[in-house]
Short mmCIF file of N, CA and C in Angstrom, two decimals:
data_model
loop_
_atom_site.label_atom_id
_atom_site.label_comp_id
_atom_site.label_asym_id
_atom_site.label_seq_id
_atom_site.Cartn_x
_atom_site.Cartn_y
_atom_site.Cartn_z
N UNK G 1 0.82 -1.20 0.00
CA UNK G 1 0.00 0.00 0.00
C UNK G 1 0.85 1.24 0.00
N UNK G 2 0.52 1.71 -0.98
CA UNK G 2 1.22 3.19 -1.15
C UNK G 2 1.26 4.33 0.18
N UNK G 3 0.02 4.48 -0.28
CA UNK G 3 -0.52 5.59 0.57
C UNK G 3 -1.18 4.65 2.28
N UNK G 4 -1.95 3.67 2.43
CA UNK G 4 -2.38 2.95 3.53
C UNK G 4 -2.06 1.51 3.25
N UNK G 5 -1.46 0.95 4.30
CA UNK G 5 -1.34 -0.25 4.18
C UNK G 5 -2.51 -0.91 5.38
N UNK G 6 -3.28 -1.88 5.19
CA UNK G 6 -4.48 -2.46 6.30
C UNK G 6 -4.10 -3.57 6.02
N UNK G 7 -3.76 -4.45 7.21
CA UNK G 7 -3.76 -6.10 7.57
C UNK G 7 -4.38 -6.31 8.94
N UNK G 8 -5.43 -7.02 8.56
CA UNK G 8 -6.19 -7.99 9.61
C UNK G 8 -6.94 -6.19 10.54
N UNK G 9 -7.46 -5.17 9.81
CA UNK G 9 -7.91 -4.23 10.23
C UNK G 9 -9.38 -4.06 9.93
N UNK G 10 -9.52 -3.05 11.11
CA UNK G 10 -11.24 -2.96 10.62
C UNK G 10 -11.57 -1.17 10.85
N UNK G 11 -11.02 -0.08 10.59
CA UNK G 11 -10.99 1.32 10.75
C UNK G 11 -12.01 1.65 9.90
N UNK G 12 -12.46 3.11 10.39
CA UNK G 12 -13.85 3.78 9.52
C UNK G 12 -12.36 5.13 9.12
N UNK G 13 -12.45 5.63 7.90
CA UNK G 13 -11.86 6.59 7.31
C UNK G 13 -12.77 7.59 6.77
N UNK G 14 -12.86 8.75 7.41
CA UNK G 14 -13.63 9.82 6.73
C UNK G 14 -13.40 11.13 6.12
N UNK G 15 -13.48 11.59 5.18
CA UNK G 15 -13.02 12.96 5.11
C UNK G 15 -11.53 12.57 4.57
N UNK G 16 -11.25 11.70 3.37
CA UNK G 16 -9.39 11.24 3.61
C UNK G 16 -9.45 11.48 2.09
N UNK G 17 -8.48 12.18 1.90
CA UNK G 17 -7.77 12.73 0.55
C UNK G 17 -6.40 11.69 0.61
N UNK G 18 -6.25 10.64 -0.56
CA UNK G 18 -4.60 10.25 -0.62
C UNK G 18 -4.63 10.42 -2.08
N UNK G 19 -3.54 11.10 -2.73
CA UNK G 19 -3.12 11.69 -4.31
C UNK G 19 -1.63 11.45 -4.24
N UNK G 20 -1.34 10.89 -5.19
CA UNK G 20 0.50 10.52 -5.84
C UNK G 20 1.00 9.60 -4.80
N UNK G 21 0.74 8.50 -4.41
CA UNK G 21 0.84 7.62 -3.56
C UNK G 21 1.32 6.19 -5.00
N UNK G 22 2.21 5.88 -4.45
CA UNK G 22 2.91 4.05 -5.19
C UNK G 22 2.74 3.03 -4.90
N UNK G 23 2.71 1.84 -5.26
CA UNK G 23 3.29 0.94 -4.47
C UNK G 23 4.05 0.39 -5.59
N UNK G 24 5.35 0.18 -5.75
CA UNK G 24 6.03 -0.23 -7.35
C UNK G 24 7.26 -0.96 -6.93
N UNK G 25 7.52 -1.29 -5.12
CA UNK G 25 8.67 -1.90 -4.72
C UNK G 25 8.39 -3.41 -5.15
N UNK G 26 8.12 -3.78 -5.85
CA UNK G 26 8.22 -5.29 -5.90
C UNK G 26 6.79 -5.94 -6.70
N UNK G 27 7.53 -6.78 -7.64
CA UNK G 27 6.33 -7.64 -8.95
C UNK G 27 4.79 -8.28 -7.86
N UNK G 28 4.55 -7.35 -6.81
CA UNK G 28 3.20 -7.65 -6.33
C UNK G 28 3.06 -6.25 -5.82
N UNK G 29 3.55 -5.40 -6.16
CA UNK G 29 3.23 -4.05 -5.52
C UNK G 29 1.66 -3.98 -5.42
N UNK G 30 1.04 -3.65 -4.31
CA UNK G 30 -0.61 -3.53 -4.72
C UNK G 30 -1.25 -2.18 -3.97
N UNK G 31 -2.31 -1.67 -4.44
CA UNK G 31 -3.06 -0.38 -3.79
C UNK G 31 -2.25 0.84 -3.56
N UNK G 32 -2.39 1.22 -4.97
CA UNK G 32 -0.85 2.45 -4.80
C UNK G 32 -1.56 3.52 -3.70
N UNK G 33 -2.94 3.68 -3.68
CA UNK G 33 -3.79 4.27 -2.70
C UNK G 33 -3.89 4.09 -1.59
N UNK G 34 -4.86 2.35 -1.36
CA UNK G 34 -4.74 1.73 -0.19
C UNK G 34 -4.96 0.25 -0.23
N UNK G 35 -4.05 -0.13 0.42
CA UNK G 35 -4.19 -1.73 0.36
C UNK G 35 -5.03 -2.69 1.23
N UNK G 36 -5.98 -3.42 1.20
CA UNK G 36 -6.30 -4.16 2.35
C UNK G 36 -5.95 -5.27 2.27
N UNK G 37 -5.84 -6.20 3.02
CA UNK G 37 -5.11 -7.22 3.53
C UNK G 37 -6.47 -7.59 4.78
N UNK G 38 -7.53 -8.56 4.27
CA UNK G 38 -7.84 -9.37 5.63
C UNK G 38 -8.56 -8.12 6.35
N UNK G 39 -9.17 -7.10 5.66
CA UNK G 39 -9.39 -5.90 6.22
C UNK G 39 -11.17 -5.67 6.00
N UNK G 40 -11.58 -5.25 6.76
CA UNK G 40 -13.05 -4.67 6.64
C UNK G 40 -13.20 -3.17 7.01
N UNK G 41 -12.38 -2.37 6.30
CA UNK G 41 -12.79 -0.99 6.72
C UNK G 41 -14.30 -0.53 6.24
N UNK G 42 -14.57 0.85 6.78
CA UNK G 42 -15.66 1.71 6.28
C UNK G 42 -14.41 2.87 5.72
N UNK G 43 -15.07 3.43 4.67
CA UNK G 43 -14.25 4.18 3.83
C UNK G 43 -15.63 5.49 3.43
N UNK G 44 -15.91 6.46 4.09
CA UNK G 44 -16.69 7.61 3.51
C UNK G 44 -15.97 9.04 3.38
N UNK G 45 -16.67 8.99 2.18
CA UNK G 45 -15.74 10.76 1.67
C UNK G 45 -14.87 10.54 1.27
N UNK G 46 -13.97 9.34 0.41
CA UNK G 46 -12.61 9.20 0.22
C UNK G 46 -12.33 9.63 -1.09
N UNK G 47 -11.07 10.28 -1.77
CA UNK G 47 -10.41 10.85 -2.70
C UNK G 47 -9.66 9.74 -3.04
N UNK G 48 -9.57 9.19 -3.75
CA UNK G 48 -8.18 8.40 -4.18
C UNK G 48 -7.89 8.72 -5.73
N UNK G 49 -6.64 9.76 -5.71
CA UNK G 49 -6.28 10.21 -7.23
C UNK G 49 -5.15 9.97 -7.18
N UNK G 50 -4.42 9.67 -8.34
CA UNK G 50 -3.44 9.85 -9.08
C UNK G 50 -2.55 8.81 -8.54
N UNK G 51 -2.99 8.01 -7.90
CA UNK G 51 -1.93 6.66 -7.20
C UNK G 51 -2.07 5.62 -8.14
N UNK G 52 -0.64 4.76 -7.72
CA UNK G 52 -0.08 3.86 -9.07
C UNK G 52 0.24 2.48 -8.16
N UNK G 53 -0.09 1.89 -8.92
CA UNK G 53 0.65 0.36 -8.42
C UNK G 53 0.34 -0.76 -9.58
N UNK G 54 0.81 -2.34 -9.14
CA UNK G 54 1.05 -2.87 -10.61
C UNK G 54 -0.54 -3.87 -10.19
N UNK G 55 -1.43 -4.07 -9.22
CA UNK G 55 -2.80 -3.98 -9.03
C UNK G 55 -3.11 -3.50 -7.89
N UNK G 56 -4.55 -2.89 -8.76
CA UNK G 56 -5.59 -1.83 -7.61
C UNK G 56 -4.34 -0.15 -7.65
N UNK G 57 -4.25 0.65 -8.65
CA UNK G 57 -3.99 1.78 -8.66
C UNK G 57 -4.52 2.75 -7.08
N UNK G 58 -5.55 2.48 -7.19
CA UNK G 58 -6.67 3.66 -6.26
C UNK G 58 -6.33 2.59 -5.15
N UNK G 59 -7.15 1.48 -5.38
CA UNK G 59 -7.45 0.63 -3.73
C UNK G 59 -7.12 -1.27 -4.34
N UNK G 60 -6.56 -1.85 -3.22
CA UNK G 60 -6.82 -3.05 -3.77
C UNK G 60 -6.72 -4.06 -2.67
N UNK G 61 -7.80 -5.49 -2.86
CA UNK G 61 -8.52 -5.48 -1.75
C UNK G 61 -8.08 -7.40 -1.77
N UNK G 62 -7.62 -8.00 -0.65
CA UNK G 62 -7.01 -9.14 -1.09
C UNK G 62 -7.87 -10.00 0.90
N UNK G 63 -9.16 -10.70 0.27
CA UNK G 63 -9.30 -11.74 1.33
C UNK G 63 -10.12 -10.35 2.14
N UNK G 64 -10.99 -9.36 1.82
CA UNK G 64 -11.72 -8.13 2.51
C UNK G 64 -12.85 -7.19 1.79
N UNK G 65 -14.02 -7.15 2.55
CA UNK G 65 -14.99 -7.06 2.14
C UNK G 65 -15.38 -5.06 2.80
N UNK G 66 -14.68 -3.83 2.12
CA UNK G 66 -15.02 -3.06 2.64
C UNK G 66 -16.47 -1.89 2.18
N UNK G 67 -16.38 -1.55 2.97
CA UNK G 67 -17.79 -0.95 2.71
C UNK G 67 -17.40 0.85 2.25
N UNK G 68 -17.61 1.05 1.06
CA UNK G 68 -17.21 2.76 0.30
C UNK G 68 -18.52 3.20 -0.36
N UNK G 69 -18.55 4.87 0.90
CA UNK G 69 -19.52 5.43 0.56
C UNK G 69 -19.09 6.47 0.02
N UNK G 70 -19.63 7.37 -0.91
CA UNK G 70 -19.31 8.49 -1.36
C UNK G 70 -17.81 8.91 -1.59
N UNK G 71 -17.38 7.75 -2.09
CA UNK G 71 -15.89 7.60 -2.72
C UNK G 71 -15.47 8.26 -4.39
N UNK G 72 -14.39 8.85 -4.39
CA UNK G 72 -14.32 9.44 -5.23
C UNK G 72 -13.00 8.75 -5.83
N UNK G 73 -12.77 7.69 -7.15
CA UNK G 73 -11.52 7.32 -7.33
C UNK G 73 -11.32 7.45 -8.96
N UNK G 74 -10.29 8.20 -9.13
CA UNK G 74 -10.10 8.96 -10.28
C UNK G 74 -8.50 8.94 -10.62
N UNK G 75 -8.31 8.95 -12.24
CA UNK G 75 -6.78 9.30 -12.10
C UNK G 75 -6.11 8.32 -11.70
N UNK G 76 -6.50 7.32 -11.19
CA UNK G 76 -4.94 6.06 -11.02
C UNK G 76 -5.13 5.27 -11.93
N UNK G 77 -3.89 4.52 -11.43
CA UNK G 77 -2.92 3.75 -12.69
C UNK G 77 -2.38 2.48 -12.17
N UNK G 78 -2.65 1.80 -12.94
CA UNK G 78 -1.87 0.10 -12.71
C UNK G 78 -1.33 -0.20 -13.97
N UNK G 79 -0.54 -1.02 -13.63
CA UNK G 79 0.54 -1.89 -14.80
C UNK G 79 -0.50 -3.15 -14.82
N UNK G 80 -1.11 -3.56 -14.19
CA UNK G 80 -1.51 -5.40 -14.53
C UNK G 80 -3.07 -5.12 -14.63
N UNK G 81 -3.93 -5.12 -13.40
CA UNK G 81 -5.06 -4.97 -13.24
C UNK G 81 -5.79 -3.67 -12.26
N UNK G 82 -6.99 -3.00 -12.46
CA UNK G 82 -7.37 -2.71 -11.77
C UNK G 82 -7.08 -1.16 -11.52
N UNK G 83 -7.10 -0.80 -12.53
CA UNK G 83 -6.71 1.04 -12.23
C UNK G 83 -7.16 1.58 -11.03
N UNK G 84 -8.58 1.93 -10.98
CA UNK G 84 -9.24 1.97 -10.00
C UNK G 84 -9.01 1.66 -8.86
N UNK G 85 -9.94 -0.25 -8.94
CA UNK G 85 -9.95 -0.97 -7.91
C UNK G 85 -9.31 -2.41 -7.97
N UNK G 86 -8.81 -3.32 -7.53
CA UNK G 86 -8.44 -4.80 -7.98
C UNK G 86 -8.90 -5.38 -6.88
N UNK G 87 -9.48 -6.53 -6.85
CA UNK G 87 -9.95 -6.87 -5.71
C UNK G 87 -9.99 -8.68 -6.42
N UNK G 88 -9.41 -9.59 -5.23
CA UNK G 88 -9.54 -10.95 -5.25
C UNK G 88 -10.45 -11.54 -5.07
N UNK G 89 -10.99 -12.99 -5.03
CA UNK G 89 -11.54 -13.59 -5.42
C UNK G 89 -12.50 -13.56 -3.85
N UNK G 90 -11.93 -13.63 -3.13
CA UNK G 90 -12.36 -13.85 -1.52
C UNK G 90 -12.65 -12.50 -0.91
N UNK G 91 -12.95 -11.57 -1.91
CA UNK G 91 -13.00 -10.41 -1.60
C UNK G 91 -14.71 -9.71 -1.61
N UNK G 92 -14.98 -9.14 -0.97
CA UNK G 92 -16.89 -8.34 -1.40
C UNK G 92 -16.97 -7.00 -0.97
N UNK G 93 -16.18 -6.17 -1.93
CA UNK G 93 -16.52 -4.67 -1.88
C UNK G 93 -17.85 -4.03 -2.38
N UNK G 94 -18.39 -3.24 -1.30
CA UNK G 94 -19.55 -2.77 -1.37
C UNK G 94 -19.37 -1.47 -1.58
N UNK G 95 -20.30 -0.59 -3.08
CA UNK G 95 -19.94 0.76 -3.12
C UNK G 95 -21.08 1.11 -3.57
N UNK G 96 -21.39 2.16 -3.24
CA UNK G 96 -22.54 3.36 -2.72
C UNK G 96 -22.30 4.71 -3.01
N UNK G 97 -23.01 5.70 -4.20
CA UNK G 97 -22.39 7.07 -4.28
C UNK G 97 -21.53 7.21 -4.48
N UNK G 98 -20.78 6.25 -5.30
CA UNK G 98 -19.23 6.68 -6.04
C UNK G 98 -19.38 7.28 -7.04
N UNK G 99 -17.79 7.60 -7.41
CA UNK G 99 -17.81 7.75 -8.87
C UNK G 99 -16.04 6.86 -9.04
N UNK G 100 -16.19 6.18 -10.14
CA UNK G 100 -15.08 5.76 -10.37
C UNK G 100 -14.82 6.04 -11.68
N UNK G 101 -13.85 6.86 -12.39
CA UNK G 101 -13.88 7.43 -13.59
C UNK G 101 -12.20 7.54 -14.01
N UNK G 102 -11.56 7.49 -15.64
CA UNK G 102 -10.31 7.87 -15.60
C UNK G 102 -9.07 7.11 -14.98
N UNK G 103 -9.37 5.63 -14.75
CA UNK G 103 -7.97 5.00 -14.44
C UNK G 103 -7.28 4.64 -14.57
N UNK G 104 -7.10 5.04 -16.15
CA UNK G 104 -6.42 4.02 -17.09
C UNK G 104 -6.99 3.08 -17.48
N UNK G 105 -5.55 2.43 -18.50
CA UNK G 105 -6.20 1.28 -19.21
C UNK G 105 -6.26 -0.33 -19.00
N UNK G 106 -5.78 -0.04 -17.46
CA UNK G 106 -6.37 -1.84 -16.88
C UNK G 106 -7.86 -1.61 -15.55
N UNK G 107 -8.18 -0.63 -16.17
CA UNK G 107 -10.18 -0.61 -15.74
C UNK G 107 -10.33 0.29 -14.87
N UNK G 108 -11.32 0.42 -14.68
CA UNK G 108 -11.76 0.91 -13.10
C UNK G 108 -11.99 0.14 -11.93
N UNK G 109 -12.66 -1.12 -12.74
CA UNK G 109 -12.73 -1.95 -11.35
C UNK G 109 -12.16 -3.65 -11.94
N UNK G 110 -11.22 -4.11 -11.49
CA UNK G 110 -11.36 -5.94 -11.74
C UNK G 110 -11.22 -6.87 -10.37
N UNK G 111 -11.59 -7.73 -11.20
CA UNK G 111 -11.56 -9.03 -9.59
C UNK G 111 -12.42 -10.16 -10.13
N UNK G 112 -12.57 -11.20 -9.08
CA UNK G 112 -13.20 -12.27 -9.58
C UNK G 112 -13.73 -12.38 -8.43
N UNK G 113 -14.05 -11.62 -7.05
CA UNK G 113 -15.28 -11.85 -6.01
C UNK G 113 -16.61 -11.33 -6.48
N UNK G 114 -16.80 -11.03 -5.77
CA UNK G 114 -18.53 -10.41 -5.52
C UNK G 114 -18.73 -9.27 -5.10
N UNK G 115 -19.13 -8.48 -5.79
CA UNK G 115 -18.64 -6.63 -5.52
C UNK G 115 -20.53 -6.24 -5.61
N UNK G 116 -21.32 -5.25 -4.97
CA UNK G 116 -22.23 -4.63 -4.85
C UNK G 116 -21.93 -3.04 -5.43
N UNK G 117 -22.21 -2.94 -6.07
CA UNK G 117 -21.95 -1.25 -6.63
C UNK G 117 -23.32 -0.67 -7.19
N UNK G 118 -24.20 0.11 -6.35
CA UNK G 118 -25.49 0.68 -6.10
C UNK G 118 -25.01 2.42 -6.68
N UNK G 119 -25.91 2.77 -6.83
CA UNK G 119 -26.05 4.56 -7.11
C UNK G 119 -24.85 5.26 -7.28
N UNK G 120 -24.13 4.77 -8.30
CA UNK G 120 -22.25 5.09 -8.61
C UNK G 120 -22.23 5.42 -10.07
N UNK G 121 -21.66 6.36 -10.33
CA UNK G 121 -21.18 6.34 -11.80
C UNK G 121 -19.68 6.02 -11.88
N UNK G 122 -19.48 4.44 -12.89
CA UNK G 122 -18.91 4.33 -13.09
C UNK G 122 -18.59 4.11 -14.26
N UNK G 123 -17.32 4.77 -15.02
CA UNK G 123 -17.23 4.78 -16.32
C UNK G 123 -16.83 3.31 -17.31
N UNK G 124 -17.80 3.27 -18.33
CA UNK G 124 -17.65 1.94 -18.87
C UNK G 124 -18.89 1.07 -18.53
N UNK G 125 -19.68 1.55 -17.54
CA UNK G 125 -20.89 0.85 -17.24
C UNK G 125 -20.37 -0.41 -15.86
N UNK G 126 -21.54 -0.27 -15.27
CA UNK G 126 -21.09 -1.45 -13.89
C UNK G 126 -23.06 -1.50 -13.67
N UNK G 127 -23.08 -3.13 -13.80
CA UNK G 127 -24.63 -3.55 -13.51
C UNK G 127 -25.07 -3.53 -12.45
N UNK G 128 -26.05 -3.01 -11.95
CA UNK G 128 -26.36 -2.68 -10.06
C UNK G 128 -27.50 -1.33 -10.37
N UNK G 129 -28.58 -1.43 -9.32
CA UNK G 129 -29.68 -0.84 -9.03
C UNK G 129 -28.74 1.56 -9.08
N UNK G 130 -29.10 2.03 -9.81
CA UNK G 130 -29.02 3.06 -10.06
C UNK G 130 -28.20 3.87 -10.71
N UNK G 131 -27.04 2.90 -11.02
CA UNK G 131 -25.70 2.87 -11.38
C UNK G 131 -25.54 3.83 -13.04
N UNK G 132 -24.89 4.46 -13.39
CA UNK G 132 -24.65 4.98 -14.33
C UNK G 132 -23.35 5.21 -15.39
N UNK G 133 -23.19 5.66 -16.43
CA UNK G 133 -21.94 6.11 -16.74
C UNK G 133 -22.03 7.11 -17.51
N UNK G 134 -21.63 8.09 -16.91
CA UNK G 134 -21.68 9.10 -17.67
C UNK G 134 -20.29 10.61 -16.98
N UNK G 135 -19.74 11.16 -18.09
CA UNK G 135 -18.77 11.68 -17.18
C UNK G 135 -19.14 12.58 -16.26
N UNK G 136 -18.70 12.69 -15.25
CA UNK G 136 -19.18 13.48 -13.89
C UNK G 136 -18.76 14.43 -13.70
N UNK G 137 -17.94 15.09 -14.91
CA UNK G 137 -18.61 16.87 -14.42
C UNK G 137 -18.06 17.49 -13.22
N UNK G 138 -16.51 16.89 -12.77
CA UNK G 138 -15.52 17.46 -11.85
C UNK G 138 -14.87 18.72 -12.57
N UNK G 139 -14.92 20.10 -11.53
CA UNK G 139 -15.20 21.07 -11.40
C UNK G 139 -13.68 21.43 -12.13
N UNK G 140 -12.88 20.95 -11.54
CA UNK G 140 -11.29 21.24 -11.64
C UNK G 140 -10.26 19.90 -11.41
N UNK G 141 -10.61 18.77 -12.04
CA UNK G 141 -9.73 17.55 -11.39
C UNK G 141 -8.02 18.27 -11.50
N UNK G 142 -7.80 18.50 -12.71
CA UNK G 142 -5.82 18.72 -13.15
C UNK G 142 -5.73 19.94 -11.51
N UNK G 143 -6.59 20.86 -11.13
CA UNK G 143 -5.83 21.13 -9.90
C UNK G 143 -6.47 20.97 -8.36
N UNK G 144 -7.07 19.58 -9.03
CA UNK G 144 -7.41 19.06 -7.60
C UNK G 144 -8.80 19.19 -6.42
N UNK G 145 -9.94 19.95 -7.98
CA UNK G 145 -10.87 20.42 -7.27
C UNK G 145 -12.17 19.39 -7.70
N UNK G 146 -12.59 18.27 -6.86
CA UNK G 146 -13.57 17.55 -8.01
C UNK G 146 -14.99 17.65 -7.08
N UNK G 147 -15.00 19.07 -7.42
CA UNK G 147 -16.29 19.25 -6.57
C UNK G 147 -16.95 19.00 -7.47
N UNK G 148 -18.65 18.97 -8.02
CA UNK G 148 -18.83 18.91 -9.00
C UNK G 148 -19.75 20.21 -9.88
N UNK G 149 -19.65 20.27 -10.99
CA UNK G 149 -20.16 21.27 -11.90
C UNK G 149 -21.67 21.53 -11.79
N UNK G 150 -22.32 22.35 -11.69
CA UNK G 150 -23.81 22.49 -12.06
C UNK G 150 -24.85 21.37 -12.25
N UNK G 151 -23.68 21.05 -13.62
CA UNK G 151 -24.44 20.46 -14.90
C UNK G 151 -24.39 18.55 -15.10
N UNK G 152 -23.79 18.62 -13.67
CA UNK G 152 -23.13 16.93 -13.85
C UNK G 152 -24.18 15.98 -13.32
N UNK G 153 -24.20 14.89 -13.90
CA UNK G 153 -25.12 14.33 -14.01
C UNK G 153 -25.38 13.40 -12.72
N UNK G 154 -23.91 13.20 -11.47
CA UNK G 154 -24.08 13.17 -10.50
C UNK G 154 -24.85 13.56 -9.52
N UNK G 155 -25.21 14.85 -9.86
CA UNK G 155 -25.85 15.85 -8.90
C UNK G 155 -27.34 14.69 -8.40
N UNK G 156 -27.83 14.41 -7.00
CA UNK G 156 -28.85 14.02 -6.70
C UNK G 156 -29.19 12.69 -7.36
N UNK G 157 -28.13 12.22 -7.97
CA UNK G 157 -28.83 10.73 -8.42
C UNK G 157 -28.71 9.76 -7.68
N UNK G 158 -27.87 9.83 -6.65
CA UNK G 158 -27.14 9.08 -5.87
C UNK G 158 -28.20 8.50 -4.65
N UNK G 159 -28.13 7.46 -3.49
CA UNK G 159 -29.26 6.82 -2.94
C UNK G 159 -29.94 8.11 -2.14
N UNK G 160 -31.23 7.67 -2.25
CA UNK G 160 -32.02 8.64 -1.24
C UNK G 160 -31.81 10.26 -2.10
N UNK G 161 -31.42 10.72 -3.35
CA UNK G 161 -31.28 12.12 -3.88
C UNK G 161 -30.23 12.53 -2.98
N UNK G 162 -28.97 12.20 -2.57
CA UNK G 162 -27.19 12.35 -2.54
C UNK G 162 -26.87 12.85 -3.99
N UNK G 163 -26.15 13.16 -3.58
CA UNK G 163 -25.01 13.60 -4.66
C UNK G 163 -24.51 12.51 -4.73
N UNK G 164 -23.08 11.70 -5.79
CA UNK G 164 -22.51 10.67 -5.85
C UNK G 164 -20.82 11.49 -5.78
N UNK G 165 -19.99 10.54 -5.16
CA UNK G 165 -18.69 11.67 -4.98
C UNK G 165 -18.67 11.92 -3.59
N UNK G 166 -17.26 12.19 -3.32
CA UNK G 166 -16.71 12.09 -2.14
C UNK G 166 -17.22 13.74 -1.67
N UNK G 167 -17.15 15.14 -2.85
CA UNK G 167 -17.74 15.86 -2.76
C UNK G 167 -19.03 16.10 -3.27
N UNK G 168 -19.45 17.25 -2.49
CA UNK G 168 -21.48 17.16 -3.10
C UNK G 168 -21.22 18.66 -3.51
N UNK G 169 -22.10 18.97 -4.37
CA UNK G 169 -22.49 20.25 -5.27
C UNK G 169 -22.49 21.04 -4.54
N UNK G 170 -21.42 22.27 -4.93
CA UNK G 170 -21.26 23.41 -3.79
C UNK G 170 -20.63 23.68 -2.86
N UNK G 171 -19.90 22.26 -2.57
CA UNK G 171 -19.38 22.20 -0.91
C UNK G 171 -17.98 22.53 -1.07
#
């Protein structure tokens, strides 16, 4: 883990910005963002931009089932799988009010568990009750501002009329 490393953890993270974060020391580098390991975090309000690793760029999730609300993961990069997200087989990430958009060209999300992804725009399409793809209309991503625009199609689509995104319209 680049930016967080989690083994055998269970933490709630709120309000957490991690941007230009690696993991590239070694042919399993994983979660240039954040890694879990055996982990069940809660993850709300999270930023994960511009982090690199060779799987799970943004987050990557090995034997852990975490729960991401109003996650914002954009801008990362992997060499193998998983720009976004990479997540194993024994793995069940649950996501709610995301947006996952922009991670290059090994996806936004891969894995071979069982993933729940509800009221999220994610780019490329992801099957699940409200889910969308369409680009989301971040305000200023190149300097770091992804509040969102007016006009974005995020605005209120998200569960219960949320915004989708770690930020909401205006804030």
């Amino acid at each position: 883990g680049g930016g967080i490393y989690m083994n055998y953890s269970h933490p709630t993270l709120s309000d957490v910005t991690l941007s230009y974060n690696s993991a590239v020391s070694s042919s399993y580098a994983k979660g240039g963002g954040i890694y879990c390991g055996n982990s069940d975090p809660i993850l709300n309000r999270v930023l994960l931009n511009s982090n690199s690793a060779k799987h799970g760029g943004g987050l990557s999730l090995m034997a852990s089932a975490p729960i991401i609300h109003h996650a914002t993961i954009r801008g990362n990069s992997a060499s193998s799988s998983g720009g976004g997200i990479h997540f194993t087989s024994d793995s069940n990430p649950v996501l709610l009010n995301s947006i996952i958009w922009e991670n290059g060209l090994a996806g936004e999300i891969s894995g071979s568990g069982e993933t729940t992804v509800t009221y999220s725009d994610i780019q490329g399409g992801w099957d699940g009750e409200g889910n969308i793809n369409a680009d989301p209309l971040f305000t200023n991503p190149e300097m770091g501002d992804f509040t969102l625009q007016e006009e974005s199609p995020c605005i209120g689509t998200g569960e219960d009329g949320t915004d989708m995104g770690a930020f909401e319209f205006g804030s």
